Amino acid sequence: MTAWVRDGDDLLLSVRLTPGAAREEIGGVWTDEKGAAWLSARVRAVPEKGKANAALIALLAKRLDWPRSAISLESGDTNRLKRLRIKGGGEALAFLRLSAIIRERGEAS
């Protein structure tokens, strides 16, 4: 099971966000009690007035080299578990970049 699924030309990404972290990072996979996979992410921003969500989108855009405007929050506005839509992210390039991020983080652990 992966933390993302293709939805037409888009990519739906499941993320477990930790706000207020000491450093910003993305990578690795967290599995919930139902066996669903979530991409792990940490941001320095606090979970107040959407700051952590905006920081997550900015971090993903930077790491995936994808336009920030093409990444939107689908659900989980006030929850640690979030679903994001990456417009046009269904292309193989986005899959490869996500896989590389997860692999890189897994090897660093």
PDB file of C-alpha atoms in Angstrom:
ATOM      1  CA  MET A   1       0.000   0.000   0.000  1.00  0.00           C
ATOM      2  CA  THR A   2       1.320   3.470  -0.858  1.00  0.00           C
ATOM      3  CA  ALA A   3       0.652   6.943   0.482  1.00  0.00           C
ATOM      4  CA  TRP A   4      -0.526   8.158  -2.919  1.00  0.00           C
ATOM      5  CA  VAL A   5      -2.996   7.192  -5.605  1.00  0.00           C
ATOM      6  CA  ARG A   6      -3.574   8.442  -9.114  1.00  0.00           C
ATOM      7  CA  ASP A   7      -6.824  10.281  -9.811  1.00  0.00           C
ATOM      8  CA  GLY A   8      -6.869  10.960 -13.538  1.00  0.00           C
ATOM      9  CA  ASP A   9      -4.047  13.403 -14.231  1.00  0.00           C
ATOM     10  CA  ASP A  10      -3.741  14.257 -10.541  1.00  0.00           C
ATOM     11  CA  LEU A  11      -2.081  12.597  -7.597  1.00  0.00           C
ATOM     12  CA  LEU A  12      -3.839  12.241  -4.233  1.00  0.00           C
ATOM     13  CA  LEU A  13      -1.325  12.181  -1.413  1.00  0.00           C
ATOM     14  CA  SER A  14      -1.935  11.064   2.182  1.00  0.00           C
ATOM     15  CA  VAL A  15       0.288  12.909   4.666  1.00  0.00           C
ATOM     16  CA  ARG A  16       0.765  12.663   8.413  1.00  0.00           C
ATOM     17  CA  LEU A  17       1.922  16.134   9.458  1.00  0.00           C
ATOM     18  CA  THR A  18       3.825  17.058  12.605  1.00  0.00           C
ATOM     19  CA  PRO A  19       3.668  20.838  13.083  1.00  0.00           C
ATOM     20  CA  GLY A  20       5.947  22.800  15.400  1.00  0.00           C
ATOM     21  CA  ALA A  21       8.920  20.541  14.634  1.00  0.00           C
ATOM     22  CA  ALA A  22      12.535  21.532  15.174  1.00  0.00           C
ATOM     23  CA  ARG A  23      13.274  21.084  11.460  1.00  0.00           C
ATOM     24  CA  GLU A  24      11.335  20.701   8.244  1.00  0.00           C
ATOM     25  CA  GLU A  25      11.501  17.359   6.499  1.00  0.00           C
ATOM     26  CA  ILE A  26       9.470  15.024   4.407  1.00  0.00           C
ATOM     27  CA  GLY A  27       9.877  11.339   3.811  1.00  0.00           C
ATOM     28  CA  GLY A  28       9.315   7.974   5.292  1.00  0.00           C
ATOM     29  CA  VAL A  29       6.001   6.230   5.685  1.00  0.00           C
ATOM     30  CA  TRP A  30       3.767   5.970   8.734  1.00  0.00           C
ATOM     31  CA  THR A  31       1.148   3.212   8.851  1.00  0.00           C
ATOM     32  CA  ASP A  32      -2.052   3.716  10.833  1.00  0.00           C
ATOM     33  CA  GLU A  33      -3.938   1.070  12.821  1.00  0.00           C
ATOM     34  CA  LYS A  34      -6.025   0.196   9.730  1.00  0.00           C
ATOM     35  CA  GLY A  35      -2.912  -0.459   7.661  1.00  0.00           C
ATOM     36  CA  ALA A  36      -3.175   2.709   5.549  1.00  0.00           C
ATOM     37  CA  ALA A  37       0.130   4.298   4.544  1.00  0.00           C
ATOM     38  CA  TRP A  38       0.790   8.025   5.111  1.00  0.00           C
ATOM     39  CA  LEU A  39       3.803  10.022   3.988  1.00  0.00           C
ATOM     40  CA  SER A  40       5.456  11.578   7.057  1.00  0.00           C
ATOM     41  CA  ALA A  41       6.167  15.307   7.087  1.00  0.00           C
ATOM     42  CA  ARG A  42       7.378  17.829   9.678  1.00  0.00           C
ATOM     43  CA  VAL A  43       7.164  21.609   9.508  1.00  0.00           C
ATOM     44  CA  ARG A  44       8.318  24.356  11.854  1.00  0.00           C
ATOM     45  CA  ALA A  45       5.068  26.293  11.516  1.00  0.00           C
ATOM     46  CA  VAL A  46       2.487  26.052  14.276  1.00  0.00           C
ATOM     47  CA  PRO A  47      -0.998  24.627  13.627  1.00  0.00           C
ATOM     48  CA  GLU A  48      -2.675  28.006  13.793  1.00  0.00           C
ATOM     49  CA  LYS A  49      -4.752  29.763  11.117  1.00  0.00           C
ATOM     50  CA  GLY A  50      -3.566  27.379   8.408  1.00  0.00           C
ATOM     51  CA  LYS A  51       0.139  28.164   8.872  1.00  0.00           C
ATOM     52  CA  ALA A  52       1.203  24.523   9.166  1.00  0.00           C
ATOM     53  CA  ASN A  53      -0.867  23.543   6.115  1.00  0.00           C
ATOM     54  CA  ALA A  54       0.688  26.353   4.063  1.00  0.00           C
ATOM     55  CA  ALA A  55       4.151  25.288   5.218  1.00  0.00           C
ATOM     56  CA  LEU A  56       3.413  21.681   4.210  1.00  0.00           C
ATOM     57  CA  ILE A  57       2.336  22.755   0.727  1.00  0.00           C
ATOM     58  CA  ALA A  58       5.437  24.936   0.366  1.00  0.00           C
ATOM     59  CA  LEU A  59       7.683  22.070   1.509  1.00  0.00           C
ATOM     60  CA  LEU A  60       6.085  19.593  -0.896  1.00  0.00           C
ATOM     61  CA  ALA A  61       6.327  22.056  -3.785  1.00  0.00           C
ATOM     62  CA  LYS A  62      10.010  22.566  -3.081  1.00  0.00           C
ATOM     63  CA  ARG A  63      10.886  18.883  -2.660  1.00  0.00           C
ATOM     64  CA  LEU A  64       8.847  17.753  -5.675  1.00  0.00           C
ATOM     65  CA  ASP A  65       9.901  20.752  -7.758  1.00  0.00           C
ATOM     66  CA  TRP A  66       6.211  21.320  -8.466  1.00  0.00           C
ATOM     67  CA  PRO A  67       4.273  24.614  -8.582  1.00  0.00           C
ATOM     68  CA  ARG A  68       2.864  25.531  -5.174  1.00  0.00           C
ATOM     69  CA  SER A  69      -0.380  26.600  -6.869  1.00  0.00           C
ATOM     70  CA  ALA A  70      -0.846  23.016  -8.157  1.00  0.00           C
ATOM     71  CA  ILE A  71      -0.953  21.540  -4.626  1.00  0.00           C
ATOM     72  CA  SER A  72      -4.128  21.887  -2.572  1.00  0.00           C
ATOM     73  CA  LEU A  73      -5.476  20.527   0.686  1.00  0.00           C
ATOM     74  CA  GLU A  74      -8.437  18.200   0.041  1.00  0.00           C
ATOM     75  CA  SER A  75      -9.136  17.217   3.669  1.00  0.00           C
ATOM     76  CA  GLY A  76      -7.656  17.353   7.151  1.00  0.00           C
ATOM     77  CA  ASP A  77      -7.573  21.118   7.614  1.00  0.00           C
ATOM     78  CA  THR A  78      -7.376  20.829  11.417  1.00  0.00           C
ATOM     79  CA  ASN A  79      -6.262  17.200  11.590  1.00  0.00           C
ATOM     80  CA  ARG A  80      -2.756  15.723  11.610  1.00  0.00           C
ATOM     81  CA  LEU A  81      -3.792  13.332   8.811  1.00  0.00           C
ATOM     82  CA  LYS A  82      -4.239  15.182   5.529  1.00  0.00           C
ATOM     83  CA  ARG A  83      -5.094  14.466   1.918  1.00  0.00           C
ATOM     84  CA  LEU A  84      -3.588  16.681  -0.722  1.00  0.00           C
ATOM     85  CA  ARG A  85      -4.218  16.921  -4.452  1.00  0.00           C
ATOM     86  CA  ILE A  86      -1.259  17.510  -6.727  1.00  0.00           C
ATOM     87  CA  LYS A  87      -2.665  18.741 -10.031  1.00  0.00           C
ATOM     88  CA  GLY A  88      -0.881  17.131 -12.930  1.00  0.00           C
ATOM     89  CA  GLY A  89       1.042  14.992 -10.459  1.00  0.00           C
ATOM     90  CA  GLY A  90      -0.219  11.754 -11.955  1.00  0.00           C
ATOM     91  CA  GLU A  91       2.679  11.937 -14.384  1.00  0.00           C
ATOM     92  CA  ALA A  92       5.429   9.379 -13.860  1.00  0.00           C
ATOM     93  CA  LEU A  93       7.845  12.143 -12.854  1.00  0.00           C
ATOM     94  CA  ALA A  94       5.893  12.970  -9.677  1.00  0.00           C
ATOM     95  CA  PHE A  95       5.734   9.266  -8.755  1.00  0.00           C
ATOM     96  CA  LEU A  96       9.485   8.959  -9.205  1.00  0.00           C
ATOM     97  CA  ARG A  97      10.166  12.040  -7.084  1.00  0.00           C
ATOM     98  CA  LEU A  98       7.897  10.822  -4.265  1.00  0.00           C
ATOM     99  CA  SER A  99       9.493   7.381  -4.347  1.00  0.00           C
ATOM    100  CA  ALA A 100      12.943   8.944  -4.168  1.00  0.00           C
ATOM    101  CA  ILE A 101      11.934  11.091  -1.164  1.00  0.00           C
ATOM    102  CA  ILE A 102      10.580   8.079   0.718  1.00  0.00           C
ATOM    103  CA  ARG A 103      13.592   5.931  -0.163  1.00  0.00           C
ATOM    104  CA  GLU A 104      16.032   8.699   0.801  1.00  0.00           C
ATOM    105  CA  ARG A 105      14.381   9.162   4.187  1.00  0.00           C
ATOM    106  CA  GLY A 106      14.193   5.419   4.806  1.00  0.00           C
ATOM    107  CA  GLU A 107      17.906   5.000   4.147  1.00  0.00           C
ATOM    108  CA  ALA A 108      18.744   7.919   6.442  1.00  0.00           C
ATOM    109  CA  SER A 109      16.857   6.342   9.388  1.00  0.00           C
TER     110      SER A 109
END
